[in-house]
Coordinates of C-alpha atoms and ligand atoms in Angstrom, one line a residue:
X5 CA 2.3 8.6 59.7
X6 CA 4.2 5.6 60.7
X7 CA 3.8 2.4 58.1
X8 CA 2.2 -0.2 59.8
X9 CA 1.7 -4.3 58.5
X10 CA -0.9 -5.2 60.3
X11 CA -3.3 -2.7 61.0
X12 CA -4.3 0.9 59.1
X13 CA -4.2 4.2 60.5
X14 CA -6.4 6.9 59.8
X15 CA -7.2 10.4 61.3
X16 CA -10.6 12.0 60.8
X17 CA -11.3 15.5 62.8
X18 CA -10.0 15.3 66.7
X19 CA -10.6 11.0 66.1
X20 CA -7.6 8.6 65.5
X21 CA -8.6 5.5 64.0
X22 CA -7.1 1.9 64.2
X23 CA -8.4 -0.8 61.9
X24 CA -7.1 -4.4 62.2
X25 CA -6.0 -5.2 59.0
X26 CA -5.1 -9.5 58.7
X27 CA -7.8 -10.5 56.8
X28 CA -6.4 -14.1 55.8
X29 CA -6.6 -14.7 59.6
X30 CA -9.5 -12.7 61.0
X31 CA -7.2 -10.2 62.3
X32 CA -6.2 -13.0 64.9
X33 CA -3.7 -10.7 67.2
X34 CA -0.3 -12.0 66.9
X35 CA 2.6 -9.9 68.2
X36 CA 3.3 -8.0 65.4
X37 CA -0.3 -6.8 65.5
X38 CA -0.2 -6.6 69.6
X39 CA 3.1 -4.3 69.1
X40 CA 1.6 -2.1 66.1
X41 CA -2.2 -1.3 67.8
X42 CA 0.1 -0.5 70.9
X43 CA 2.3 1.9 69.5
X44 CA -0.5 3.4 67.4
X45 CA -2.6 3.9 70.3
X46 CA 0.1 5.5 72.1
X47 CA 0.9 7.9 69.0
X48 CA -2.4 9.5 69.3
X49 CA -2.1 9.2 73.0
X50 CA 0.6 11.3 73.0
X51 CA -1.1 13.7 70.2
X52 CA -2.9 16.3 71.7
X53 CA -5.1 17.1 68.6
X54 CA -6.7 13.7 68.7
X55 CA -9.7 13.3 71.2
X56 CA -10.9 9.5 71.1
X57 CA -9.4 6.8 69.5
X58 CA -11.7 4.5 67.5
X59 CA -11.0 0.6 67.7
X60 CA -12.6 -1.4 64.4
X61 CA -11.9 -4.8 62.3
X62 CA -13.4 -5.9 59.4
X63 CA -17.2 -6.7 58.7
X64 CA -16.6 -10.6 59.5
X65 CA -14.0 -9.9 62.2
X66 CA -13.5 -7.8 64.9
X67 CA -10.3 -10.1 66.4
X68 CA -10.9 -14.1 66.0
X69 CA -8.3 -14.7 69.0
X70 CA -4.5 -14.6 69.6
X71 CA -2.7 -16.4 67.0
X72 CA -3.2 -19.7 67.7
X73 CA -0.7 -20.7 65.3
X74 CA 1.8 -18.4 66.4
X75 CA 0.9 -19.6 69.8
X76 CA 1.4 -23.2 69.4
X77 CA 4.8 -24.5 69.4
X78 CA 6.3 -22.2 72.5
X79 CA 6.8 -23.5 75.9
X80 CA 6.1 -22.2 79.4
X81 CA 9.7 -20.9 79.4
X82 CA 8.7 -18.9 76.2
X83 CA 5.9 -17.6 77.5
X84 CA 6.6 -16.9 81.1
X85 CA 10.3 -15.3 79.7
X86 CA 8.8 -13.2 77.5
X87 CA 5.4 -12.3 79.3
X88 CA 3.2 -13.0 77.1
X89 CA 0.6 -10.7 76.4
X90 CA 1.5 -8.3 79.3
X91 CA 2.0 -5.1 76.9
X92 CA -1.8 -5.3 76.0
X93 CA -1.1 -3.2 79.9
X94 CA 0.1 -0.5 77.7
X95 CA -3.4 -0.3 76.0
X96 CA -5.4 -0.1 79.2
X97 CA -3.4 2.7 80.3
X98 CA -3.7 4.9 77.3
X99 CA -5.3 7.8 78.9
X100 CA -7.5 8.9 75.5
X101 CA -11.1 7.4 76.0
X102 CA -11.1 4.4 73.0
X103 CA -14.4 3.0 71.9
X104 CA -14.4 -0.5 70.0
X105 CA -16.1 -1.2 66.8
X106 CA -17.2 -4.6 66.7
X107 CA -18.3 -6.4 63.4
X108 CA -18.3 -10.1 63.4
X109 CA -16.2 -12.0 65.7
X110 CA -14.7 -11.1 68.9
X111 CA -13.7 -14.2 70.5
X112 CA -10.4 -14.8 72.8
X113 CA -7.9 -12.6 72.2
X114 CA -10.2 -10.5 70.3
X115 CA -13.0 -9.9 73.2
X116 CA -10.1 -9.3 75.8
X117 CA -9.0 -6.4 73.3
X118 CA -12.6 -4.8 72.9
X119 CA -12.8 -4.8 76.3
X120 CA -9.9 -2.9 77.5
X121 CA -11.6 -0.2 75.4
X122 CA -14.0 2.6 77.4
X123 CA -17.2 2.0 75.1
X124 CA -17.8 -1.1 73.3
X125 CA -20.4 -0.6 70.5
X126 CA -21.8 -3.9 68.9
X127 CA -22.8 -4.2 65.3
X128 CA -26.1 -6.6 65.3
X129 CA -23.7 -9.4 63.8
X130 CA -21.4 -9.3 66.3
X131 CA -20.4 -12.4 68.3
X132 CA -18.8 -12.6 71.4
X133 CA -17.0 -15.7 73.7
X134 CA -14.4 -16.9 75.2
X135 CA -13.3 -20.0 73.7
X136 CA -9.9 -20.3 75.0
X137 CA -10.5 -23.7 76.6
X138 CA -11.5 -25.7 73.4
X139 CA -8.0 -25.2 72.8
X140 CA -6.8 -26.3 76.3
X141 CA -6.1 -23.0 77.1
X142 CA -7.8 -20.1 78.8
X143 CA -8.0 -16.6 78.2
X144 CA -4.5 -14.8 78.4
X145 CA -5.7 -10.9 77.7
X146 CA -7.4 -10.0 80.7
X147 CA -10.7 -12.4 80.0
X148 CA -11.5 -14.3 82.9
X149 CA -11.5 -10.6 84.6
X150 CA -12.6 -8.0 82.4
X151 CA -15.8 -10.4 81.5
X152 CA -16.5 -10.9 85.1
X153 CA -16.7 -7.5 85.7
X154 CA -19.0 -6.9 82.9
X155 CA -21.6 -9.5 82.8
X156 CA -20.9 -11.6 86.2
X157 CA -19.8 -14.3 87.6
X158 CA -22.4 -16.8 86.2
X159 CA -22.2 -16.3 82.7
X160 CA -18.4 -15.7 82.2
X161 CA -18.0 -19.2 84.2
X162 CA -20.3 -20.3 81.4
X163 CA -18.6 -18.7 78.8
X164 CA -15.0 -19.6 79.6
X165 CA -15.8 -23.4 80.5
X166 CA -17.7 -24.5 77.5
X167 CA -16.2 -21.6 75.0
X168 CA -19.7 -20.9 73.5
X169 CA -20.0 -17.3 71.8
X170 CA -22.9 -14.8 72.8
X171 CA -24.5 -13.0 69.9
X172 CA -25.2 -9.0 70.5
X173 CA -28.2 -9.0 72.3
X174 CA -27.3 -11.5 74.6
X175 CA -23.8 -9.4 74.8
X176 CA -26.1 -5.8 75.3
X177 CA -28.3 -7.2 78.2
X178 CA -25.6 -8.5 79.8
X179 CA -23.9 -5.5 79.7
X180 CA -21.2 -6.5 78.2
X181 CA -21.6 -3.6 75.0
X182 CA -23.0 -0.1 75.5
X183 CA -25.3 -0.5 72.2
X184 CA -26.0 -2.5 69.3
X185 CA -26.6 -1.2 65.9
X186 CA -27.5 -2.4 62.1
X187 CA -23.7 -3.8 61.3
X188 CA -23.9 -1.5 57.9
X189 CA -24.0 1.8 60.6
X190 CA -21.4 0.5 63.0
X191 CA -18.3 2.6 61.8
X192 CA -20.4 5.6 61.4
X193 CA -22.1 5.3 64.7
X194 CA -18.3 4.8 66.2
X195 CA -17.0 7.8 64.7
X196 CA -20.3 10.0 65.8
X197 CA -19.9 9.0 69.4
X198 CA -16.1 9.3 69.5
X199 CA -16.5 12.9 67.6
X200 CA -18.7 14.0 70.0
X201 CA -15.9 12.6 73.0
X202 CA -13.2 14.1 71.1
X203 CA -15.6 17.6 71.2
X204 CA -15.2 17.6 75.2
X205 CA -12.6 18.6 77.2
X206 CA -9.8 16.3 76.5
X207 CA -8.1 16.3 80.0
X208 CA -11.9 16.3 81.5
X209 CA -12.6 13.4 79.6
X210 CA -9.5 11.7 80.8
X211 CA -10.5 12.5 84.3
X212 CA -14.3 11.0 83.8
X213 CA -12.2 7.8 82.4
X214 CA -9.8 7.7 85.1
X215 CA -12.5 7.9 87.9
X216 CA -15.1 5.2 85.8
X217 CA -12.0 3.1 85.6
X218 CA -11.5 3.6 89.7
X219 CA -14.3 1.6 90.4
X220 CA -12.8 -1.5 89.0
X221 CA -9.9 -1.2 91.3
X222 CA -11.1 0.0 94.4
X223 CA -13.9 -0.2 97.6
X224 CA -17.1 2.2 97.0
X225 CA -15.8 4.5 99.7
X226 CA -12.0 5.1 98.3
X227 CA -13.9 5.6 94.9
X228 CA -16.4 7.9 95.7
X229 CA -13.2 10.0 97.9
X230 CA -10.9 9.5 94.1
X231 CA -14.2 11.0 92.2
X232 CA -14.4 13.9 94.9
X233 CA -11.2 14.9 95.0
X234 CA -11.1 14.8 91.2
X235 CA -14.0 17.2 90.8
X236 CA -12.1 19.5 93.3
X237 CA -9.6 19.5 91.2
X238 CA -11.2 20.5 87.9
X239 CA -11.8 23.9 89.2
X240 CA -8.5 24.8 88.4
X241 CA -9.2 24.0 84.9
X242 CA -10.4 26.7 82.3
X243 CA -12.4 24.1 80.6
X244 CA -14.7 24.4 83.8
X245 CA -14.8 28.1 83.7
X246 CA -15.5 27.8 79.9
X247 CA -18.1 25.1 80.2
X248 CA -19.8 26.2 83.1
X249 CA -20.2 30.3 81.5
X250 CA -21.0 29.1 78.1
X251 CA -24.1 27.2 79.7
X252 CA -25.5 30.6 81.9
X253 CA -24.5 32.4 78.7
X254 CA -26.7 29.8 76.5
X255 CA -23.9 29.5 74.1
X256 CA -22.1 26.1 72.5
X257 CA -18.4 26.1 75.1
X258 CA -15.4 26.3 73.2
X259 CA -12.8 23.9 75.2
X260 CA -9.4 25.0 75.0
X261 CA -8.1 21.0 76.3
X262 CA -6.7 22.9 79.4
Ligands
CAA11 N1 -5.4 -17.7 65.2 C1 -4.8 -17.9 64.0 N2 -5.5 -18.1 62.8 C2 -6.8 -17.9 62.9 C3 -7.5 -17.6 64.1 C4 -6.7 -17.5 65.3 N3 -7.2 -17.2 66.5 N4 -8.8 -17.6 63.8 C5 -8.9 -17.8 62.5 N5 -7.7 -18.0 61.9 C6 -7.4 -18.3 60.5 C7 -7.9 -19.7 60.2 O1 -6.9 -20.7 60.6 C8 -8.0 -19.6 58.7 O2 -6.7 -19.7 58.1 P1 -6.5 -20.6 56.8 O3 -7.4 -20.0 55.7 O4 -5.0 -20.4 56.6 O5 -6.9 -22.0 57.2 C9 -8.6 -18.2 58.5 O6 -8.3 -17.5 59.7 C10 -10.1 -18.2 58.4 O7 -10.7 -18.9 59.4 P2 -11.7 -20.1 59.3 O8 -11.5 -20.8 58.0 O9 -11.7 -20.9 60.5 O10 -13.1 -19.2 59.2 P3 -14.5 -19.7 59.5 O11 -15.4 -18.6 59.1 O12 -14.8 -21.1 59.1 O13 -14.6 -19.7 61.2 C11 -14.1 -18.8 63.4 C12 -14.4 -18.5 61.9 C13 -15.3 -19.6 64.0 C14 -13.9 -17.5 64.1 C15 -12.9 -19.8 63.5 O14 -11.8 -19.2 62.7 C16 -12.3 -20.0 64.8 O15 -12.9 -20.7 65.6 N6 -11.2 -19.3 65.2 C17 -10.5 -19.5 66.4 C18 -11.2 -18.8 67.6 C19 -10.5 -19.0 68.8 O16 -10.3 -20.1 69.3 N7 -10.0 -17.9 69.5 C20 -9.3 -17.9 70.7 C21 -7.8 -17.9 70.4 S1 -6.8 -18.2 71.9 C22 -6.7 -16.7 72.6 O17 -7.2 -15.7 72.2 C23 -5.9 -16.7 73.9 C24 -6.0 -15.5 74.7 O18 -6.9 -15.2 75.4 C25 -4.8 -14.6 74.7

């Protein structure tokens, strides 16, 4: 496996795993770290033996933000050159489902990145926001979007103008996260729910992604027509022959990923 500086790699049945791994900054996403979880999401991507990928930080921190201190003495010429933050594009469109881990803090940087994962499971410390604009800046990673998709237009306007954080529960019924649990279960309950992804039909799941992630880009009617078409489609798939005859045969379907 490739040697990474910022983050750890880790492999457990059809389940890649990335931790974030900058402790002395709460694994605040500077480049080095945007360019590593990028190309080690695309690694599995590209592995067809891995199923999910599993998204985690540390017990106190998920992602604390960008690096503010890397972020601080560039200009808009810098920035605008360069294109700041637009590989995180790269992560939306691995086609592997991901599921996010979240211990701790997600704020900024760090919320923007659980979010561009397919399931977001919430340990009961976890803390959520968008504080961008205490800095005079405001979010840069897909925020102002991503969280207005998920919880609405009234409470991301009041978390990206006054920066306060949302603890889990607030996060869960706002529909933010898919599920809270005790923070000393989190990795296991990650790694059960991305096993039993990575136990489907890889290209299926892929499909079931793609079409979920339709309705974020599309009318209801173009959707619905995208789904259709798609389920159409998987009847040229052996995993729908398998699936389908291993339930009238009242046996456990043995996926072939094809
Ligand atoms: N960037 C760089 N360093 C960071 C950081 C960040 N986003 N967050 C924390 N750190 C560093 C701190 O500077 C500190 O380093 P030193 O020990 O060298 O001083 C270390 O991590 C530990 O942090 P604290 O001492 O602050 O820890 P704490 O427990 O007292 O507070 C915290 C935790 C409330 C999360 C606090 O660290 C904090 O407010 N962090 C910044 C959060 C933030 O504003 N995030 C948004 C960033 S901007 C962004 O993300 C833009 C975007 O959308 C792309």
């Amino acid at each position: 496996m490739t040697e990474y500086q910022t983050i750890l790699t880790d492999q457990k049945n059809r389940v890649g795993i990335i931790t974030l791994n900058r402790p002395e900054a709460l694994n605040a996403l500077n480049l080095q770290v945007m360019r590593e979880v990028i190309e080690a999401a695309q690694a599995f991507d590209r592995d067809p033996e891995i199923g999910c990928i599993v998204i985690t930080g540390s017990a106190k921190a998920f992602a604390a933000g960008a690096d503010i201190k890397e972020m601080q003495p560039n200009t808009y010429m810098d920035v605008y050159l360069q294109d700041w933050f637009s590989a995180w594009d790269r992560l939306a469109e691995v086609r592997t489902p991901t599921v996010a881990a979240v211990s701790g803090y997600a704020l900024g940087g760090g919320c923007e990145l659980a979010m561009i994962c397919d399931v977001l499971l919430a340990g009961d410390n976890a803390k959520f926001g968008q504080p961008e604009i205490k800095l005079g800046v405001i979010p840069g990673i897909g925020g102002s979007q991503r969280l207005t998709r998920a919880v609405g237009k009234a409470k991301a306007m009041e978390l990206c103008l006054t920066g306060r954080m949302m603890d889990a529960e607030e996060a869960e019924r706002a529909g933010l996260v898919s599920r809270i649990v005790p923070a000393a279960d989190l990795l296991d309950e990650a790694m059960s729910v991305a096993d039993t992804i990575a136990g489907m039909s890889l290209p299926i799941a892929m499909m079931a992604k793609e079409a979920v992630n339709r309705a974020f880009e599309t009318t209801l009617a173009e959707g619905v027509r995208f789904e259709r078409r798609v389920f159409h489609a998987i009847f040229a798939t052996a995993d729908q022959k398998e699936g389908m005859a291993a339930f009238v045969e009242k046996r456990k379907p043995s996926f072939q990923h094809r």
